[in-house]
């Protein structure tokens, strides 16, 4: 059996989408129209992640001018989450082509050898990109303490000596970026507003990426243990 057959990310991601879309539709927090609900559910009927992502992008564009800010925000999160999943599945298929033969005698070793190695490289790539963003937007000039904290968190990710620790460090960065009150107060009255908005958008994206990555890894682990 090939690795992509053993761990079919396309199927795993669509299972996640069915749960996510059902939770969104059932939520009393958002006033979705019947057409919105039908569109979200119809996307679950496809088996093509590109079609899913493009369908979500289409829904998002139609809701961009919506007066429902919370719904627009949720759809933005949805779109970023499934953009990450879409790109990851493409990378996974290419990665699987480099694996000639898999050994599934031991679930733990299987995870470390095939799954952890893939996501470790992905974490490093996203982390390096975010470090570049910290420099690009001169965050150090805005707030040295805030910048130092982000440098420390990204450094911990970079220098973690095993996958479990590296994954744990991404969760620490996510927790820091979830504290929006601290972030906004740290950046209040400094820098150019349009630059801060761009920086915050990038920060929100890496937060969603790492959250989604953790979720995806947990689903893969469940599948490995189940099999």
PDB file of C-alpha atoms in Angstrom:
ATOM      1  CA  UNK A   1       0.000   0.000   0.000  1.00  0.00           C
ATOM      2  CA  UNK A   2       1.263   3.483  -0.889  1.00  0.00           C
ATOM      3  CA  UNK A   3       1.474   6.231   1.710  1.00  0.00           C
ATOM      4  CA  UNK A   4      -1.206   8.372   0.048  1.00  0.00           C
ATOM      5  CA  UNK A   5      -3.592   5.405   0.189  1.00  0.00           C
ATOM      6  CA  UNK A   6      -2.794   4.745   3.827  1.00  0.00           C
ATOM      7  CA  UNK A   7      -3.226   8.394   4.806  1.00  0.00           C
ATOM      8  CA  UNK A   8      -5.614   9.964   2.321  1.00  0.00           C
ATOM      9  CA  UNK A   9      -5.632  13.633   3.311  1.00  0.00           C
ATOM     10  CA  UNK A  10      -8.322  14.456   0.779  1.00  0.00           C
ATOM     11  CA  UNK A  11     -10.793  12.181   2.573  1.00  0.00           C
ATOM     12  CA  UNK A  12      -9.713  13.353   6.026  1.00  0.00           C
ATOM     13  CA  UNK A  13     -10.123  17.018   5.072  1.00  0.00           C
ATOM     14  CA  UNK A  14     -13.576  16.460   3.599  1.00  0.00           C
ATOM     15  CA  UNK A  15     -14.622  14.691   6.808  1.00  0.00           C
ATOM     16  CA  UNK A  16     -13.457  17.787   8.692  1.00  0.00           C
ATOM     17  CA  UNK A  17     -15.361  20.055   6.305  1.00  0.00           C
ATOM     18  CA  UNK A  18     -18.606  18.154   6.834  1.00  0.00           C
ATOM     19  CA  UNK A  19     -18.232  18.639  10.597  1.00  0.00           C
ATOM     20  CA  UNK A  20     -17.185  22.291  10.271  1.00  0.00           C
ATOM     21  CA  UNK A  21     -19.970  23.210   7.858  1.00  0.00           C
ATOM     22  CA  UNK A  22     -22.599  21.431   9.972  1.00  0.00           C
ATOM     23  CA  UNK A  23     -21.423  23.297  13.086  1.00  0.00           C
ATOM     24  CA  UNK A  24     -21.542  26.601  11.190  1.00  0.00           C
ATOM     25  CA  UNK A  25     -25.026  25.976   9.812  1.00  0.00           C
ATOM     26  CA  UNK A  26     -26.361  24.788  13.180  1.00  0.00           C
ATOM     27  CA  UNK A  27     -24.873  27.746  15.069  1.00  0.00           C
ATOM     28  CA  UNK A  28     -27.456  30.198  16.368  1.00  0.00           C
ATOM     29  CA  UNK A  29     -24.773  32.901  16.318  1.00  0.00           C
ATOM     30  CA  UNK A  30     -24.995  33.370  12.545  1.00  0.00           C
ATOM     31  CA  UNK A  31     -28.115  34.150  10.572  1.00  0.00           C
ATOM     32  CA  UNK A  32     -27.418  32.107   7.446  1.00  0.00           C
ATOM     33  CA  UNK A  33     -29.942  32.157   4.639  1.00  0.00           C
ATOM     34  CA  UNK A  34     -31.281  28.911   3.210  1.00  0.00           C
ATOM     35  CA  UNK A  35     -29.230  29.568   0.080  1.00  0.00           C
ATOM     36  CA  UNK A  36     -26.060  29.984   2.183  1.00  0.00           C
ATOM     37  CA  UNK A  37     -26.733  26.702   3.959  1.00  0.00           C
ATOM     38  CA  UNK A  38     -27.445  24.882   0.709  1.00  0.00           C
ATOM     39  CA  UNK A  39     -24.217  26.195  -0.814  1.00  0.00           C
ATOM     40  CA  UNK A  40     -22.136  25.117   2.180  1.00  0.00           C
ATOM     41  CA  UNK A  41     -23.658  21.634   2.192  1.00  0.00           C
ATOM     42  CA  UNK A  42     -23.398  21.226  -1.586  1.00  0.00           C
ATOM     43  CA  UNK A  43     -19.638  21.767  -1.386  1.00  0.00           C
ATOM     44  CA  UNK A  44     -19.398  18.688   0.833  1.00  0.00           C
ATOM     45  CA  UNK A  45     -20.748  16.575  -2.030  1.00  0.00           C
ATOM     46  CA  UNK A  46     -17.663  17.105  -4.159  1.00  0.00           C
ATOM     47  CA  UNK A  47     -14.424  15.205  -3.620  1.00  0.00           C
ATOM     48  CA  UNK A  48     -12.171  17.895  -5.073  1.00  0.00           C
ATOM     49  CA  UNK A  49     -10.406  20.232  -2.657  1.00  0.00           C
ATOM     50  CA  UNK A  50      -9.824  22.865  -5.318  1.00  0.00           C
ATOM     51  CA  UNK A  51     -13.573  22.993  -5.984  1.00  0.00           C
ATOM     52  CA  UNK A  52     -14.213  23.195  -2.247  1.00  0.00           C
ATOM     53  CA  UNK A  53     -11.804  26.090  -1.751  1.00  0.00           C
ATOM     54  CA  UNK A  54     -13.076  27.986  -4.800  1.00  0.00           C
ATOM     55  CA  UNK A  55     -16.662  27.447  -3.647  1.00  0.00           C
ATOM     56  CA  UNK A  56     -15.857  28.862  -0.210  1.00  0.00           C
ATOM     57  CA  UNK A  57     -14.082  31.810  -1.840  1.00  0.00           C
ATOM     58  CA  UNK A  58     -17.213  32.480  -3.891  1.00  0.00           C
ATOM     59  CA  UNK A  59     -19.423  32.456  -0.785  1.00  0.00           C
ATOM     60  CA  UNK A  60     -16.950  34.734   0.995  1.00  0.00           C
ATOM     61  CA  UNK A  61     -16.935  37.267  -1.861  1.00  0.00           C
ATOM     62  CA  UNK A  62     -20.736  37.445  -1.824  1.00  0.00           C
ATOM     63  CA  UNK A  63     -20.718  38.057   1.932  1.00  0.00           C
ATOM     64  CA  UNK A  64     -17.871  40.578   1.868  1.00  0.00           C
ATOM     65  CA  UNK A  65     -20.279  43.499   2.107  1.00  0.00           C
ATOM     66  CA  UNK A  66     -22.461  41.756   4.667  1.00  0.00           C
ATOM     67  CA  UNK A  67     -23.518  43.851   7.645  1.00  0.00           C
ATOM     68  CA  UNK A  68     -23.064  40.730   9.759  1.00  0.00           C
ATOM     69  CA  UNK A  69     -19.464  41.283  10.878  1.00  0.00           C
ATOM     70  CA  UNK A  70     -19.294  38.050  12.887  1.00  0.00           C
ATOM     71  CA  UNK A  71     -20.394  36.008   9.871  1.00  0.00           C
ATOM     72  CA  UNK A  72     -17.859  37.731   7.617  1.00  0.00           C
ATOM     73  CA  UNK A  73     -15.140  37.025  10.174  1.00  0.00           C
ATOM     74  CA  UNK A  74     -16.152  33.377  10.481  1.00  0.00           C
ATOM     75  CA  UNK A  75     -16.157  32.921   6.703  1.00  0.00           C
ATOM     76  CA  UNK A  76     -12.703  34.524   6.555  1.00  0.00           C
ATOM     77  CA  UNK A  77     -11.439  31.987   9.091  1.00  0.00           C
ATOM     78  CA  UNK A  78     -13.127  29.205   7.125  1.00  0.00           C
ATOM     79  CA  UNK A  79     -11.513  30.348   3.893  1.00  0.00           C
ATOM     80  CA  UNK A  80      -8.025  30.566   5.421  1.00  0.00           C
ATOM     81  CA  UNK A  81      -8.413  27.180   7.082  1.00  0.00           C
ATOM     82  CA  UNK A  82      -9.405  25.427   3.875  1.00  0.00           C
ATOM     83  CA  UNK A  83      -6.824  27.305   1.841  1.00  0.00           C
ATOM     84  CA  UNK A  84      -4.246  25.771   4.181  1.00  0.00           C
ATOM     85  CA  UNK A  85      -5.823  22.321   3.831  1.00  0.00           C
ATOM     86  CA  UNK A  86      -5.956  22.636   0.033  1.00  0.00           C
ATOM     87  CA  UNK A  87      -2.273  23.592  -0.232  1.00  0.00           C
ATOM     88  CA  UNK A  88      -1.264  20.922   2.283  1.00  0.00           C
ATOM     89  CA  UNK A  89      -2.998  18.150   0.367  1.00  0.00           C
ATOM     90  CA  UNK A  90      -1.116  19.165  -2.801  1.00  0.00           C
ATOM     91  CA  UNK A  91       2.182  19.105  -0.883  1.00  0.00           C
ATOM     92  CA  UNK A  92       1.256  15.767   0.704  1.00  0.00           C
ATOM     93  CA  UNK A  93       0.613  14.092  -2.653  1.00  0.00           C
ATOM     94  CA  UNK A  94       4.006  15.283  -3.913  1.00  0.00           C
ATOM     95  CA  UNK A  95       5.690  14.144  -0.689  1.00  0.00           C
ATOM     96  CA  UNK A  96       4.101  10.697  -0.969  1.00  0.00           C
ATOM     97  CA  UNK A  97       5.636  10.277  -4.425  1.00  0.00           C
ATOM     98  CA  UNK A  98       9.073  10.373  -2.784  1.00  0.00           C
ATOM     99  CA  UNK A  99       8.238   7.443  -0.484  1.00  0.00           C
ATOM    100  CA  UNK A 100       8.819   4.137  -2.241  1.00  0.00           C
ATOM    101  CA  UNK A 101       7.677   1.667   0.397  1.00  0.00           C
ATOM    102  CA  UNK A 102       6.033   2.172   3.762  1.00  0.00           C
ATOM    103  CA  UNK A 103       6.494   0.173   6.936  1.00  0.00           C
ATOM    104  CA  UNK A 104       3.419   0.029   9.163  1.00  0.00           C
ATOM    105  CA  UNK A 105       4.486  -2.545  11.727  1.00  0.00           C
ATOM    106  CA  UNK A 106       4.554   0.017  14.516  1.00  0.00           C
ATOM    107  CA  UNK A 107       2.098   2.984  14.576  1.00  0.00           C
ATOM    108  CA  UNK A 108       4.477   5.175  16.591  1.00  0.00           C
ATOM    109  CA  UNK A 109       7.404   4.713  14.242  1.00  0.00           C
ATOM    110  CA  UNK A 110       5.093   5.112  11.249  1.00  0.00           C
ATOM    111  CA  UNK A 111       3.931   8.481  12.552  1.00  0.00           C
ATOM    112  CA  UNK A 112       7.442   9.737  13.289  1.00  0.00           C
ATOM    113  CA  UNK A 113       8.955   8.499  10.039  1.00  0.00           C
ATOM    114  CA  UNK A 114       6.273   9.596   7.585  1.00  0.00           C
ATOM    115  CA  UNK A 115       3.869  12.070   9.200  1.00  0.00           C
ATOM    116  CA  UNK A 116       6.072  14.014  11.609  1.00  0.00           C
ATOM    117  CA  UNK A 117       8.810  14.546   9.026  1.00  0.00           C
ATOM    118  CA  UNK A 118       6.297  16.067   6.586  1.00  0.00           C
ATOM    119  CA  UNK A 119       4.710  18.447   9.084  1.00  0.00           C
ATOM    120  CA  UNK A 120       8.030  19.382  10.685  1.00  0.00           C
ATOM    121  CA  UNK A 121       9.229  20.802   7.366  1.00  0.00           C
ATOM    122  CA  UNK A 122       5.922  22.589   6.955  1.00  0.00           C
ATOM    123  CA  UNK A 123       6.152  24.157  10.416  1.00  0.00           C
ATOM    124  CA  UNK A 124       9.678  25.376   9.682  1.00  0.00           C
ATOM    125  CA  UNK A 125       8.594  26.896   6.359  1.00  0.00           C
ATOM    126  CA  UNK A 126       5.687  28.810   7.920  1.00  0.00           C
ATOM    127  CA  UNK A 127       7.848  29.874  10.850  1.00  0.00           C
ATOM    128  CA  UNK A 128      10.618  31.201   8.588  1.00  0.00           C
ATOM    129  CA  UNK A 129       8.060  33.124   6.568  1.00  0.00           C
ATOM    130  CA  UNK A 130       6.586  34.704   9.704  1.00  0.00           C
ATOM    131  CA  UNK A 131      10.075  35.699  10.889  1.00  0.00           C
ATOM    132  CA  UNK A 132      10.540  37.493   7.559  1.00  0.00           C
ATOM    133  CA  UNK A 133       7.233  39.279   8.139  1.00  0.00           C
ATOM    134  CA  UNK A 134       8.406  40.505  11.559  1.00  0.00           C
ATOM    135  CA  UNK A 135      11.374  42.131   9.837  1.00  0.00           C
ATOM    136  CA  UNK A 136       9.449  43.406   6.822  1.00  0.00           C
ATOM    137  CA  UNK A 137       6.962  45.346   8.927  1.00  0.00           C
ATOM    138  CA  UNK A 138       9.546  46.792  11.348  1.00  0.00           C
ATOM    139  CA  UNK A 139       7.682  45.390  14.345  1.00  0.00           C
ATOM    140  CA  UNK A 140      10.736  46.083  16.502  1.00  0.00           C
ATOM    141  CA  UNK A 141      10.277  49.818  15.926  1.00  0.00           C
ATOM    142  CA  UNK A 142       6.601  49.631  16.893  1.00  0.00           C
ATOM    143  CA  UNK A 143       7.073  47.896  20.227  1.00  0.00           C
ATOM    144  CA  UNK A 144      10.355  46.308  21.342  1.00  0.00           C
ATOM    145  CA  UNK A 145       8.801  44.179  24.085  1.00  0.00           C
ATOM    146  CA  UNK A 146       6.077  42.849  21.779  1.00  0.00           C
ATOM    147  CA  UNK A 147       8.669  42.149  19.087  1.00  0.00           C
ATOM    148  CA  UNK A 148      11.001  40.377  21.546  1.00  0.00           C
ATOM    149  CA  UNK A 149       8.188  38.095  22.663  1.00  0.00           C
ATOM    150  CA  UNK A 150       7.400  37.104  19.072  1.00  0.00           C
ATOM    151  CA  UNK A 151      11.103  36.544  18.342  1.00  0.00           C
ATOM    152  CA  UNK A 152      11.333  34.298  21.408  1.00  0.00           C
ATOM    153  CA  UNK A 153       8.257  32.283  20.390  1.00  0.00           C
ATOM    154  CA  UNK A 154       9.421  31.807  16.794  1.00  0.00           C
ATOM    155  CA  UNK A 155      12.940  30.955  17.992  1.00  0.00           C
ATOM    156  CA  UNK A 156      11.514  28.258  20.263  1.00  0.00           C
ATOM    157  CA  UNK A 157       9.735  26.745  17.267  1.00  0.00           C
ATOM    158  CA  UNK A 158      12.886  26.851  15.147  1.00  0.00           C
ATOM    159  CA  UNK A 159      15.175  25.300  17.749  1.00  0.00           C
ATOM    160  CA  UNK A 160      12.824  22.652  19.187  1.00  0.00           C
ATOM    161  CA  UNK A 161      14.781  19.387  19.161  1.00  0.00           C
ATOM    162  CA  UNK A 162      11.900  17.020  18.418  1.00  0.00           C
ATOM    163  CA  UNK A 163       8.585  17.107  16.612  1.00  0.00           C
ATOM    164  CA  UNK A 164       6.357  16.928  19.683  1.00  0.00           C
ATOM    165  CA  UNK A 165       8.138  19.920  21.216  1.00  0.00           C
ATOM    166  CA  UNK A 166       8.057  21.839  17.932  1.00  0.00           C
ATOM    167  CA  UNK A 167       4.313  21.247  17.639  1.00  0.00           C
ATOM    168  CA  UNK A 168       3.862  22.334  21.246  1.00  0.00           C
ATOM    169  CA  UNK A 169       5.750  25.559  20.550  1.00  0.00           C
ATOM    170  CA  UNK A 170       3.388  26.369  17.675  1.00  0.00           C
ATOM    171  CA  UNK A 171       0.550  26.115  20.197  1.00  0.00           C
ATOM    172  CA  UNK A 172       2.358  28.647  22.408  1.00  0.00           C
ATOM    173  CA  UNK A 173       2.537  31.082  19.482  1.00  0.00           C
ATOM    174  CA  UNK A 174      -1.158  30.516  18.774  1.00  0.00           C
ATOM    175  CA  UNK A 175      -2.047  31.262  22.402  1.00  0.00           C
ATOM    176  CA  UNK A 176      -0.083  34.509  22.263  1.00  0.00           C
ATOM    177  CA  UNK A 177      -1.723  35.578  19.001  1.00  0.00           C
ATOM    178  CA  UNK A 178      -5.175  34.764  20.384  1.00  0.00           C
ATOM    179  CA  UNK A 179      -4.772  37.507  22.986  1.00  0.00           C
ATOM    180  CA  UNK A 180      -6.072  40.235  20.696  1.00  0.00           C
ATOM    181  CA  UNK A 181      -6.481  42.690  23.588  1.00  0.00           C
ATOM    182  CA  UNK A 182      -2.742  42.517  24.291  1.00  0.00           C
ATOM    183  CA  UNK A 183      -1.846  42.747  20.599  1.00  0.00           C
ATOM    184  CA  UNK A 184      -3.968  45.825  19.922  1.00  0.00           C
ATOM    185  CA  UNK A 185      -2.780  47.599  23.063  1.00  0.00           C
ATOM    186  CA  UNK A 186       0.838  46.777  22.151  1.00  0.00           C
ATOM    187  CA  UNK A 187       0.447  48.350  18.714  1.00  0.00           C
ATOM    188  CA  UNK A 188      -1.776  51.273  19.644  1.00  0.00           C
ATOM    189  CA  UNK A 189      -0.512  54.657  18.498  1.00  0.00           C
ATOM    190  CA  UNK A 190       2.569  53.362  16.682  1.00  0.00           C
ATOM    191  CA  UNK A 191       3.430  52.806  13.027  1.00  0.00           C
ATOM    192  CA  UNK A 192       1.268  53.269   9.969  1.00  0.00           C
ATOM    193  CA  UNK A 193      -2.261  51.888  10.210  1.00  0.00           C
ATOM    194  CA  UNK A 194      -2.225  50.118   6.835  1.00  0.00           C
ATOM    195  CA  UNK A 195       1.068  48.382   7.726  1.00  0.00           C
ATOM    196  CA  UNK A 196      -0.312  47.247  11.074  1.00  0.00           C
ATOM    197  CA  UNK A 197      -3.427  45.883   9.369  1.00  0.00           C
ATOM    198  CA  UNK A 198      -1.280  43.890   6.956  1.00  0.00           C
ATOM    199  CA  UNK A 199       0.908  42.586   9.783  1.00  0.00           C
ATOM    200  CA  UNK A 200      -2.132  41.577  11.843  1.00  0.00           C
ATOM    201  CA  UNK A 201      -3.597  39.777   8.814  1.00  0.00           C
ATOM    202  CA  UNK A 202      -0.373  37.770   8.439  1.00  0.00           C
ATOM    203  CA  UNK A 203      -0.365  37.035  12.177  1.00  0.00           C
ATOM    204  CA  UNK A 204      -3.961  35.862  12.025  1.00  0.00           C
ATOM    205  CA  UNK A 205      -3.129  33.635   9.072  1.00  0.00           C
ATOM    206  CA  UNK A 206      -0.274  31.820  10.811  1.00  0.00           C
ATOM    207  CA  UNK A 207      -2.488  31.395  13.868  1.00  0.00           C
ATOM    208  CA  UNK A 208      -5.173  29.725  11.750  1.00  0.00           C
ATOM    209  CA  UNK A 209      -2.578  27.639   9.893  1.00  0.00           C
ATOM    210  CA  UNK A 210      -1.086  26.238  13.099  1.00  0.00           C
ATOM    211  CA  UNK A 211      -4.529  25.631  14.620  1.00  0.00           C
ATOM    212  CA  UNK A 212      -5.652  23.812  11.473  1.00  0.00           C
ATOM    213  CA  UNK A 213      -2.394  21.873  11.283  1.00  0.00           C
ATOM    214  CA  UNK A 214      -2.807  20.641  14.854  1.00  0.00           C
ATOM    215  CA  UNK A 215      -6.374  19.604  14.084  1.00  0.00           C
ATOM    216  CA  UNK A 216      -5.300  17.764  10.942  1.00  0.00           C
ATOM    217  CA  UNK A 217      -2.481  15.946  12.748  1.00  0.00           C
ATOM    218  CA  UNK A 218      -4.909  14.825  15.459  1.00  0.00           C
ATOM    219  CA  UNK A 219      -7.228  13.392  12.804  1.00  0.00           C
ATOM    220  CA  UNK A 220      -4.302  11.564  11.183  1.00  0.00           C
ATOM    221  CA  UNK A 221      -3.291  10.128  14.560  1.00  0.00           C
ATOM    222  CA  UNK A 222      -6.833   8.855  15.112  1.00  0.00           C
ATOM    223  CA  UNK A 223      -6.719   7.132  11.742  1.00  0.00           C
ATOM    224  CA  UNK A 224      -3.330   5.537  12.458  1.00  0.00           C
ATOM    225  CA  UNK A 225      -4.458   4.260  15.859  1.00  0.00           C
ATOM    226  CA  UNK A 226      -7.774   3.008  14.471  1.00  0.00           C
ATOM    227  CA  UNK A 227      -6.021   1.035  11.741  1.00  0.00           C
TER     228      UNK A 227
END
